[in-house]
Short mmCIF file of C-alpha atoms and ligand atoms in Angstrom, two decimals:
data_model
loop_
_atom_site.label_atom_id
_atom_site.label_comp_id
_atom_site.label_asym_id
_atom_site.label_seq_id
_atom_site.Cartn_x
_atom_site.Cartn_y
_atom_site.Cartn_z
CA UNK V 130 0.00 0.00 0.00
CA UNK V 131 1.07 3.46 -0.71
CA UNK V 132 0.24 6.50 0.97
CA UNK V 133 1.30 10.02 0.66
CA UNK V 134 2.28 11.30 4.64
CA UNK V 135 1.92 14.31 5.47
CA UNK V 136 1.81 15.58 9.06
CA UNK V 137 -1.11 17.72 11.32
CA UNK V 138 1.77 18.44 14.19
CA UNK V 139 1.60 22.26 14.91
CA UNK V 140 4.54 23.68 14.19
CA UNK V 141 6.79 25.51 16.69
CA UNK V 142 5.37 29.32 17.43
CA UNK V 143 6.05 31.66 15.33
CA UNK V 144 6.60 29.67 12.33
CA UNK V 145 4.42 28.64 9.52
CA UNK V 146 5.69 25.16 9.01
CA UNK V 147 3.16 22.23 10.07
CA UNK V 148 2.62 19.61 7.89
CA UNK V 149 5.76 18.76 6.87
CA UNK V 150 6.23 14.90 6.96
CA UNK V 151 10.15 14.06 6.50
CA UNK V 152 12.13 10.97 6.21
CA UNK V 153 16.24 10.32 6.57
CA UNK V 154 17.76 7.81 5.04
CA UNK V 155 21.02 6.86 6.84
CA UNK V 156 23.54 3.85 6.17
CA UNK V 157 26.21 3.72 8.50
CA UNK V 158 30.07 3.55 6.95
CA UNK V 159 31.51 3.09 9.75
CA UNK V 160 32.07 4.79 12.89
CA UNK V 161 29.48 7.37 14.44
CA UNK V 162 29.24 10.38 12.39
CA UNK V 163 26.75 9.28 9.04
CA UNK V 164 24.27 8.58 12.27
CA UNK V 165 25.40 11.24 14.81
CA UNK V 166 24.60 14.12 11.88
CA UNK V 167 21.65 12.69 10.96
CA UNK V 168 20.34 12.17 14.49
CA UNK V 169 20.82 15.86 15.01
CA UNK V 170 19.40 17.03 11.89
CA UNK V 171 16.42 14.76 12.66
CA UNK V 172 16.09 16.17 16.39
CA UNK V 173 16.25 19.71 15.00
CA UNK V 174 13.85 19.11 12.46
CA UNK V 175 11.56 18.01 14.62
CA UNK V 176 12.05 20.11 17.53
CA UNK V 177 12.69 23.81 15.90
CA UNK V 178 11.03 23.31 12.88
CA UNK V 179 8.01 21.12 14.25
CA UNK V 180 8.24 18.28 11.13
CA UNK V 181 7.09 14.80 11.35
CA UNK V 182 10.09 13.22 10.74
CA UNK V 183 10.92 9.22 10.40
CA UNK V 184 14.49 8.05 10.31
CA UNK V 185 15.57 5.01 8.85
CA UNK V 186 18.93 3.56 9.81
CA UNK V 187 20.22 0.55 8.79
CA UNK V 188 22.88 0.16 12.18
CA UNK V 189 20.98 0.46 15.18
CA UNK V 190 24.17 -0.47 17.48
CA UNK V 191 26.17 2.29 16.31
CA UNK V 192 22.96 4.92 16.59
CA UNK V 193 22.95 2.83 20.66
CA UNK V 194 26.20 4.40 21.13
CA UNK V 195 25.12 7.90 21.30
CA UNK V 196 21.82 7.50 21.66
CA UNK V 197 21.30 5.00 24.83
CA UNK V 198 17.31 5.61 25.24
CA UNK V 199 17.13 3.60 21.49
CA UNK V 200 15.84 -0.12 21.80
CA UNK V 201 18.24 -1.98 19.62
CA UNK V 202 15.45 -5.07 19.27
CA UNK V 203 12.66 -3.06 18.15
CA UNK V 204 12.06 -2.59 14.21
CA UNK V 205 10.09 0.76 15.16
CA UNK V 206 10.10 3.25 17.92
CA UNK V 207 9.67 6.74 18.83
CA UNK V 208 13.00 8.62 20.61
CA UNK V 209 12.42 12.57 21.63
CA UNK V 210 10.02 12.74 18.54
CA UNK V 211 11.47 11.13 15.96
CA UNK V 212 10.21 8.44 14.73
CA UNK V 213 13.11 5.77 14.25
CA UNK V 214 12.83 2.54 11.63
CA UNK V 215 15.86 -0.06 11.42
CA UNK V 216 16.03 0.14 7.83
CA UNK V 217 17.10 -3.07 6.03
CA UNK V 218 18.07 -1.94 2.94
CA UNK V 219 17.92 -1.58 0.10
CA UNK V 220 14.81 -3.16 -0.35
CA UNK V 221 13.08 -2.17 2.69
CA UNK V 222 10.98 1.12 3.22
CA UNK V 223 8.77 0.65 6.42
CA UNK V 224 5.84 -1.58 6.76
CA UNK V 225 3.46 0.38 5.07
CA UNK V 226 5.08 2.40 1.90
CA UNK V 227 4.63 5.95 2.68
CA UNK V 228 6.19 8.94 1.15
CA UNK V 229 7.07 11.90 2.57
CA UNK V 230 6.84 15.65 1.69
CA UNK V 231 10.90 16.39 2.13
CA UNK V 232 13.11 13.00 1.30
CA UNK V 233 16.73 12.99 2.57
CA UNK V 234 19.22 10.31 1.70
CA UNK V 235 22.23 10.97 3.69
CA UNK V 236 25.33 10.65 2.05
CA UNK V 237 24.24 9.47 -1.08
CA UNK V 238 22.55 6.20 0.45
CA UNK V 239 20.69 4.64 -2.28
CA UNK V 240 16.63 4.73 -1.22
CA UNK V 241 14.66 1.83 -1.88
CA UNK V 242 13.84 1.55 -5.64
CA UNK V 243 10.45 0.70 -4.41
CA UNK V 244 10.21 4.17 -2.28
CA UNK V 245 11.76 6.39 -5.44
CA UNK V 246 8.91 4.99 -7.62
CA UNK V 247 5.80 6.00 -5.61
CA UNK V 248 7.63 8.88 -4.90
CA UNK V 249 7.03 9.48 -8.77
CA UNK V 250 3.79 8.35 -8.70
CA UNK V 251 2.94 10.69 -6.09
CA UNK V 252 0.49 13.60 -6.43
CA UNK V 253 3.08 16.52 -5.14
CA UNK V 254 6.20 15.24 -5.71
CA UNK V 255 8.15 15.30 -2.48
CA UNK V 256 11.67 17.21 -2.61
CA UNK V 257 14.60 14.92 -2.81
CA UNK V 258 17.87 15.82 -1.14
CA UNK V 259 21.01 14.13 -0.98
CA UNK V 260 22.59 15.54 1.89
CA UNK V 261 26.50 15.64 1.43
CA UNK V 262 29.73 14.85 3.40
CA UNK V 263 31.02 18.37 4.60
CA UNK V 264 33.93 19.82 2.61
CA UNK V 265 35.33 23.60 2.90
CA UNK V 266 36.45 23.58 -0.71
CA UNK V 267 35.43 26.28 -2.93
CA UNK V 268 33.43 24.12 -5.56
CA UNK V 269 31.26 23.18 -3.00
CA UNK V 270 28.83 26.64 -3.15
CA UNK V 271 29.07 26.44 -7.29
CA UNK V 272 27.19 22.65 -6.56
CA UNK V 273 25.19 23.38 -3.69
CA UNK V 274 20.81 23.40 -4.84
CA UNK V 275 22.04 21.58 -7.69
CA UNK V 276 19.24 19.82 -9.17
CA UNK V 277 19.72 16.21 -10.62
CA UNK V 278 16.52 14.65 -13.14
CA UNK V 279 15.83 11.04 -12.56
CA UNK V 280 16.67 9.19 -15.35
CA UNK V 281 13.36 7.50 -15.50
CA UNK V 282 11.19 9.55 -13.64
CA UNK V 283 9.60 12.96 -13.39
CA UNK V 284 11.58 13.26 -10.17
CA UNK V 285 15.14 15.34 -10.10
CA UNK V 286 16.96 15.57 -7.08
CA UNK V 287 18.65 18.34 -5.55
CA UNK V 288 22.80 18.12 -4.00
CA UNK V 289 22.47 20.12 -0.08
CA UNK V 290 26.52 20.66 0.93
CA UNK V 291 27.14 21.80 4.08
CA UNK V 292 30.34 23.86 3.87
CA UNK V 293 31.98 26.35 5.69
CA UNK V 294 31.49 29.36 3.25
CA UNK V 295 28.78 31.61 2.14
CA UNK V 296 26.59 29.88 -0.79
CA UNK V 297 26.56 26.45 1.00
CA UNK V 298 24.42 25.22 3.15
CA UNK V 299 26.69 25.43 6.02
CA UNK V 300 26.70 22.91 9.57
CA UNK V 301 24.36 22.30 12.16
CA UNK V 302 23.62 24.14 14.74
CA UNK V 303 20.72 23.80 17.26
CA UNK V 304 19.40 27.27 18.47
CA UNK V 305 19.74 26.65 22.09
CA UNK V 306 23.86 26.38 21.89
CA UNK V 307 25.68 29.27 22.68
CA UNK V 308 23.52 29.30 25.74
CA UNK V 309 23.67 26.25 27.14
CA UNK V 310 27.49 26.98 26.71
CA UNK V 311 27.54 30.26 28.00
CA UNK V 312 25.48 28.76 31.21
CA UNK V 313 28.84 25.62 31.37
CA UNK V 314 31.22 28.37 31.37
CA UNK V 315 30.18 30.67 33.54
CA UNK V 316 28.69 28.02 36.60
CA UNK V 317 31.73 27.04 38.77
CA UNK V 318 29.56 24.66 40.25
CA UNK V 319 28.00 22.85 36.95
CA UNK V 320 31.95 22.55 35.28
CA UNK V 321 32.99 20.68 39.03
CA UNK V 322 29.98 18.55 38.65
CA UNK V 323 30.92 17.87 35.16
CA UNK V 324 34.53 17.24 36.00
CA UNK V 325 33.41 14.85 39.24
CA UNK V 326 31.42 12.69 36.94
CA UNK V 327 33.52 12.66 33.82
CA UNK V 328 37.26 11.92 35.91
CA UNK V 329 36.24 11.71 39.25
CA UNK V 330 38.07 14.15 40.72
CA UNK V 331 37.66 18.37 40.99
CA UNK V 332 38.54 20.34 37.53
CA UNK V 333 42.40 20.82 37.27
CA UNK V 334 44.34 23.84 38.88
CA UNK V 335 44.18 26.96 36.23
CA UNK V 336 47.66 26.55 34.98
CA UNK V 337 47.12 23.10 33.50
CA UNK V 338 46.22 22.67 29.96
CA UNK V 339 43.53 20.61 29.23
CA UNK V 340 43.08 18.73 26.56
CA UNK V 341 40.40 16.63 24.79
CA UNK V 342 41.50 13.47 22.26
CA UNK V 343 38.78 12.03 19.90
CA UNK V 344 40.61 10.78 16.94
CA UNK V 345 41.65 7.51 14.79
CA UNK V 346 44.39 5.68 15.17
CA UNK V 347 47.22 7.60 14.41
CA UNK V 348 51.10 7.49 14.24
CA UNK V 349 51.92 10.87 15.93
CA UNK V 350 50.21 9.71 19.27
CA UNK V 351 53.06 8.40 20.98
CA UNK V 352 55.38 11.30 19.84
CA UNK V 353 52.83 14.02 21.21
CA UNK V 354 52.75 11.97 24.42
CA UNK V 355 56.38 12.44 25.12
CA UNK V 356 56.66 15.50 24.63
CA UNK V 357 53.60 16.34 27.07
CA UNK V 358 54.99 14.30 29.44
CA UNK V 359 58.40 15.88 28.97
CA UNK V 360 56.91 19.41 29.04
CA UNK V 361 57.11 22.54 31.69
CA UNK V 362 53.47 22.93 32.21
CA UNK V 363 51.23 20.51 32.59
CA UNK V 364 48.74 18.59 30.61
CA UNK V 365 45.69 17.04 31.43
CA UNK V 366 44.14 14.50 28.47
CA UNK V 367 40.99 13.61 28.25
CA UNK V 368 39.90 10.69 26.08
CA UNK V 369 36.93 9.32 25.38
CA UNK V 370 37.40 5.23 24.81
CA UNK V 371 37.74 4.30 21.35
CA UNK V 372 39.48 3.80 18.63
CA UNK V 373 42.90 5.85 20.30
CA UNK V 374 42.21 3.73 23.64
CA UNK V 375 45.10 0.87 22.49
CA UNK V 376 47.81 3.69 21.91
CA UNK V 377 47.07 5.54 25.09
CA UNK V 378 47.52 1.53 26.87
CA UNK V 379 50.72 1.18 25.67
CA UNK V 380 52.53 4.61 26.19
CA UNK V 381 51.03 3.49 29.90
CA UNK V 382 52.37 0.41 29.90
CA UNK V 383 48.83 -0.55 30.79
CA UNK V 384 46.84 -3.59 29.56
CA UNK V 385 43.85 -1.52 28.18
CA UNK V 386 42.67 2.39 28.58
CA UNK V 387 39.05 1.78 29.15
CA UNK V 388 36.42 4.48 30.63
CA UNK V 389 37.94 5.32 34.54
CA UNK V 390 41.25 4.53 33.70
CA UNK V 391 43.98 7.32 35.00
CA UNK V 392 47.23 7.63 34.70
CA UNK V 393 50.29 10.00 35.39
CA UNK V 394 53.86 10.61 33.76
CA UNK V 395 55.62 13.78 34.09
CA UNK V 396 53.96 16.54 33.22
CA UNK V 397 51.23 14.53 31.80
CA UNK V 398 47.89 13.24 33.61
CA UNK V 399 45.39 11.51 31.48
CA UNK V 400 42.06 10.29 32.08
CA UNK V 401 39.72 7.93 29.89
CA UNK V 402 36.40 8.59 29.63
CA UNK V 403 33.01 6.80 28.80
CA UNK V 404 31.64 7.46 25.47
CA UNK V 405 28.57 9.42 26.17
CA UNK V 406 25.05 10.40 24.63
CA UNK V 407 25.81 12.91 21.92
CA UNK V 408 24.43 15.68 23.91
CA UNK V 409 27.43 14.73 26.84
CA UNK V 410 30.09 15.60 24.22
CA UNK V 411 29.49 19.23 23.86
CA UNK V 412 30.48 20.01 27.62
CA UNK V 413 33.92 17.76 27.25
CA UNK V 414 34.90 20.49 24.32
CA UNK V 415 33.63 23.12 26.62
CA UNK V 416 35.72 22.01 29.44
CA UNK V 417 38.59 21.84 27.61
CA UNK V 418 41.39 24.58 26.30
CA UNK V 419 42.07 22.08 23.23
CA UNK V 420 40.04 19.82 21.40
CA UNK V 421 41.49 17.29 19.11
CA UNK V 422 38.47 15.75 17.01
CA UNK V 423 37.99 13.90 13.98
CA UNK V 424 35.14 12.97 10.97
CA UNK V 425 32.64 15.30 10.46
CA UNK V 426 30.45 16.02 13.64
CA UNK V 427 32.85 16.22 16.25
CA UNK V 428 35.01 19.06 13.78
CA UNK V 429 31.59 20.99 13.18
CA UNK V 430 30.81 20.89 17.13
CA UNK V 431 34.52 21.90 18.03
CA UNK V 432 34.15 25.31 15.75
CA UNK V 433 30.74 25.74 17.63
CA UNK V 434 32.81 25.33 20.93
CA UNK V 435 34.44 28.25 20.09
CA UNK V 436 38.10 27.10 21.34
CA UNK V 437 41.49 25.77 19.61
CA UNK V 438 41.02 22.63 17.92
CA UNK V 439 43.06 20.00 15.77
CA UNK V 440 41.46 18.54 13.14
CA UNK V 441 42.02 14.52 12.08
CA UNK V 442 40.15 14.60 9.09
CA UNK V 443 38.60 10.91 7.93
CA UNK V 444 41.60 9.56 5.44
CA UNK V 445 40.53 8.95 2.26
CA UNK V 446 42.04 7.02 -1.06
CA UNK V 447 44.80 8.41 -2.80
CA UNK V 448 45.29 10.96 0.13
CA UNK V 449 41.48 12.84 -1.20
CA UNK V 450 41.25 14.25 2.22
CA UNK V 451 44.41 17.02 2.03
CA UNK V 452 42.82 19.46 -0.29
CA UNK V 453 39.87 19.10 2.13
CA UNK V 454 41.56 19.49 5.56
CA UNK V 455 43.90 22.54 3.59
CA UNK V 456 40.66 24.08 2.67
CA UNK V 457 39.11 23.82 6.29
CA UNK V 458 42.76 25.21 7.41
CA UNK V 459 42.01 28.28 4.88
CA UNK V 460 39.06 29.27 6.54
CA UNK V 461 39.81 28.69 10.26
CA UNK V 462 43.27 30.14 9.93
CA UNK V 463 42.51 33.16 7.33
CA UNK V 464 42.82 36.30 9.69
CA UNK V 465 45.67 34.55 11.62
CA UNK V 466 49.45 36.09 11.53
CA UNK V 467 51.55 34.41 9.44
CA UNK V 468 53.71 32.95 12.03
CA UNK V 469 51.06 30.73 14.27
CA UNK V 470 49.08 30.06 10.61
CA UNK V 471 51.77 28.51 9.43
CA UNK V 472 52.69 26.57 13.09
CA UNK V 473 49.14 25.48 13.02
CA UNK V 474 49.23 24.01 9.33
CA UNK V 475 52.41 22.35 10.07
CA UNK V 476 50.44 21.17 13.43
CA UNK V 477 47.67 19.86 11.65
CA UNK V 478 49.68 18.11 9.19
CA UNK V 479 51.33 16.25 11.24
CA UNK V 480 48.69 15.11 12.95
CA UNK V 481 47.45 13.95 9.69
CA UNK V 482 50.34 11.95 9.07
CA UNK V 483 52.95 14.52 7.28
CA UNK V 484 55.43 14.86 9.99
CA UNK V 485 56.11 14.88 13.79
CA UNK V 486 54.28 17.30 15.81
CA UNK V 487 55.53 20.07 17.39
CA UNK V 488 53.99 20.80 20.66
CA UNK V 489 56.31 23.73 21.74
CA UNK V 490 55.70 25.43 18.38
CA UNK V 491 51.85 25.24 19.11
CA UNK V 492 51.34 25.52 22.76
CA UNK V 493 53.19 29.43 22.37
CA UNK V 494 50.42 30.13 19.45
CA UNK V 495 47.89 28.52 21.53
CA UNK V 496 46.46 32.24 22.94
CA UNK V 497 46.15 33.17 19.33
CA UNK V 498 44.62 30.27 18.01
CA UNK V 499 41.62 31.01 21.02
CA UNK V 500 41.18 34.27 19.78
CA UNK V 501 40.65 33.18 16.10
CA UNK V 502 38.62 30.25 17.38
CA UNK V 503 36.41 32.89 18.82
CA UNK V 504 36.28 35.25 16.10
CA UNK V 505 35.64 31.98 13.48
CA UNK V 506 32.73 30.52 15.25
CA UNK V 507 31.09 33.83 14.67
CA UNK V 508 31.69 33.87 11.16
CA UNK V 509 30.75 30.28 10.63
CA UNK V 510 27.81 31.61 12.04
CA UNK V 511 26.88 33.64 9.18
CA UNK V 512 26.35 30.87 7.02
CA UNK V 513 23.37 29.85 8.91
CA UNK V 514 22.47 26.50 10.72
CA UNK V 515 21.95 23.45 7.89
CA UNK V 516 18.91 22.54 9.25
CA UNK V 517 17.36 25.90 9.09
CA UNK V 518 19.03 26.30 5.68
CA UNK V 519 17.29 23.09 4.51
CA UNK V 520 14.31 23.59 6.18
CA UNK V 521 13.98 27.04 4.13
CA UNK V 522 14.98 25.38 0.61
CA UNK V 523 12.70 22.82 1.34
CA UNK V 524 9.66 24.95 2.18
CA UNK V 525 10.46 27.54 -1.06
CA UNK V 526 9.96 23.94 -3.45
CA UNK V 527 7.01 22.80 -1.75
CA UNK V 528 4.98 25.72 -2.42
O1 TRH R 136 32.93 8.79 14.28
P1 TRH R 136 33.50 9.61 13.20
O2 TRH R 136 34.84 9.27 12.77
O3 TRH R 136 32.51 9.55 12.01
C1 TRH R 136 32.63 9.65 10.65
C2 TRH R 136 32.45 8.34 10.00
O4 TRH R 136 33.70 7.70 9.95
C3 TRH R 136 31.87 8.54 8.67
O5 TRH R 136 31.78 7.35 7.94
C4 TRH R 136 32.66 9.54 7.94
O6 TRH R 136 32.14 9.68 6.72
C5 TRH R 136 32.63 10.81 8.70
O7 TRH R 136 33.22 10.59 9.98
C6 TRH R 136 33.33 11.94 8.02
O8 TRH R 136 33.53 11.17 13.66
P2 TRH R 136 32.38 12.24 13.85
O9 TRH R 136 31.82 12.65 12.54
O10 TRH R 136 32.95 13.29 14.68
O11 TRH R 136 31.23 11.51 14.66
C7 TRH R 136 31.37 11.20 16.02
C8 TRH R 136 30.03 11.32 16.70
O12 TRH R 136 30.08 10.74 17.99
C9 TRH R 136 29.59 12.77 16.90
O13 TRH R 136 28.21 12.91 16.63
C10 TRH R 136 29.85 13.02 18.38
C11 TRH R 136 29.57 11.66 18.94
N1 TRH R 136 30.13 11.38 20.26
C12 TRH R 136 29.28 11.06 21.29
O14 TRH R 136 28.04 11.05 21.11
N2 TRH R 136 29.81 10.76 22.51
C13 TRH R 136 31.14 10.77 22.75
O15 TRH R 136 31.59 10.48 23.89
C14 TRH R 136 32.01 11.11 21.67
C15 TRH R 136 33.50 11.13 21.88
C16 TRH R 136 31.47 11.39 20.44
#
């Protein structure tokens, strides 16, 4: 049976926007970001923009990670308003073939050939997005809105890039924020709560540097470790377990790194931490004067943190990711001075496997690099928040 869906949910006040029935498609890659963007865009659909909005995912134990509330056995449920479907593709489309006003395949996911012919057959046609990977390059706003025709159908398809720059669609961004940052950093007694629950222990005298690690595996661990350890000031790590956990063991000496695990060498104290909800990583990036992170959604929410951050970008074939990480360096580092750009691009670098890195080199930029990270997230700000950018698009097709 097919049905076209469209929802009766009032929409959030002061918008004009009920009635919109969306669905996600999501495969998981690997890793957590293909579901951890699409859970947010799906939460912020729903909450902001009040749309009825299903999201299928074909990896429910990866979406468990960051998302405990989510019933792993269950084919359908409902978490914070969303309404979630293990997807079993390709075939698969929910038990009763419904098609929705706005359809978003996530990363170029193929949808069920089933669901892209009653989408022709619908009345409306519903607009088809393919939401892609983030890039900063510059070709990305000349491709952004792009439409696509079907082949076969009376159905074309339009490319949404997030990006960095004006003319793309830019990242997300949930409207509450900056204020539920601005209430972490200025409560003494919510950031020693957070730092009780998250180490164990009270936050870290002031002259300590703190540091979060979210990253892949990666060759210039062990060489940053030394030199933190070997360093005047010190360092406090936090890392949440994963896929650095092994290489943190073994510059301990220590049979594994899991959550609650502490250790201290020199000038270096490191704690690992429990993967949390997604909502729990935003306050480990606030709580932190450095944030290493990696993919796609831990980079975006790092600029939104507003504070220094390395970036290890997801390698690619053929080394496709350098253009993209020297195009994210572009923005981030274009009103820097020369000399701590060019320490940060050699930082970044060789964190991304040109090189050794050089913390002494960085750590005397780092009060310039918070400045810029300051002055960036309020530029990145200008390109609007993705979901509201869609959301808009969307609304000026369905007309
Ligand atoms: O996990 P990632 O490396 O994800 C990806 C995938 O590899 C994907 O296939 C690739 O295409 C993409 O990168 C570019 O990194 P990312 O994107 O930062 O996603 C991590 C998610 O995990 C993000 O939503 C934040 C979340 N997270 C938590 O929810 N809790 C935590 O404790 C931590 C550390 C992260």
């Amino acid at each position: 049976m097919t049905e076209a869906r469209s929802s009766s949910a009032a929409a959030p006040t002061g918008t004009a926007e009920a009635g919109v029935a969306c669905d996600i498609f999501c495969a998981v890659i690997d890793n957590f970001g293909d579901i951890g963007v699409c859970w947010r865009l799906a939460r912020q659909l729903a909450h902001e923009h009040g749309w009825q909005v299903r999201l299928f995912v074909d990896d429910l134990h990866a979406f468990d990670k960051l998302c405990p509330a989510l019933d792993t056995s269950r084919a359908t449920q409902s978490v914070e308003g969303v309404l979630i479907e293990h997807w079993h593709e390709p075939e698969h489309a929910g038990d009763t073939l419904q098609i929705a006003d706005v359809v978003i395949e996530a990363f170029a996911c193929e949808l069920p050939p089933v669901y892209v012919a009653a989408m022709a057959e619908r009345g409306r046609k519903p607009v088809w997005l393919n939401l892609e990977y983030l890039s900063a390059e510059d070709w990305v706003a000349d491709f952004h809105l792009r439409p696509s025709p079907h082949p076969r159908y009376a159905l074309a398809k339009h490319f949404f890039f997030p990006g960095l720059g004006p003319g793309t669609g830019g990242v997300l961004k949930e409207r509450t924020l900056d204020a539920s940052r601005a209430d972490f950093e200025r409560s003494p007694q919510t950031r020693a709560a957070w730092w009780r629950h998250a180490t164990g222990g009270p936050p870290p005298a002031p002259e300590a540097t703190v540091i979060s690690l979210f990253a892949y595996e990666n060759l210039a661990v062990a060489p940053l470790l030394e030199q933190w350890r070997d360093g005047a000031r010190p360092v406090v790590l936090l890392v949440p377990e994963g896929r650095i956990s092994g290489a943190l063991a073994r510059f301990f000496g220590m049979p594994a790194f899991g959550a609650g695990s502490q250790a201290t060498r020199g000038a270096l104290r490191a704690h690992a931490l429990a993967f949390t909800e997604q909502r729990g990583y935003d306050p480990l990036l606030w709580a932190s004067d450095l944030n290493f992170v990696r993919g796609e959604d831990s980079f975006v929410r790092a600029q939104w943190a507003a504070r220094p951050f390395v970036w290890h970008i997801y390698p690619q074939a053929d080394d496709a990711h350098l253009p993209k990480l020297d195009a994210a360096l572009a923005h981030y580092g274009r009103t820097l001075p020369e000399a701590p750009r060019a320490a940060l691009e050699r930082f970044w670098h060789a964190w991304n496997g040109r090189g050794i890195p050089d913390w002494a080199d960085f750590l005397q930029n780092l009060p310039a690099y918070a400045a810029r990270a300051k002055a960036w997230a309020g530029e990145l700000a200008q390109v609007g928040d993705l979901a509201a950018n869609l959301a808009e698009f969307a609304k000026s097709q369905l007309k």
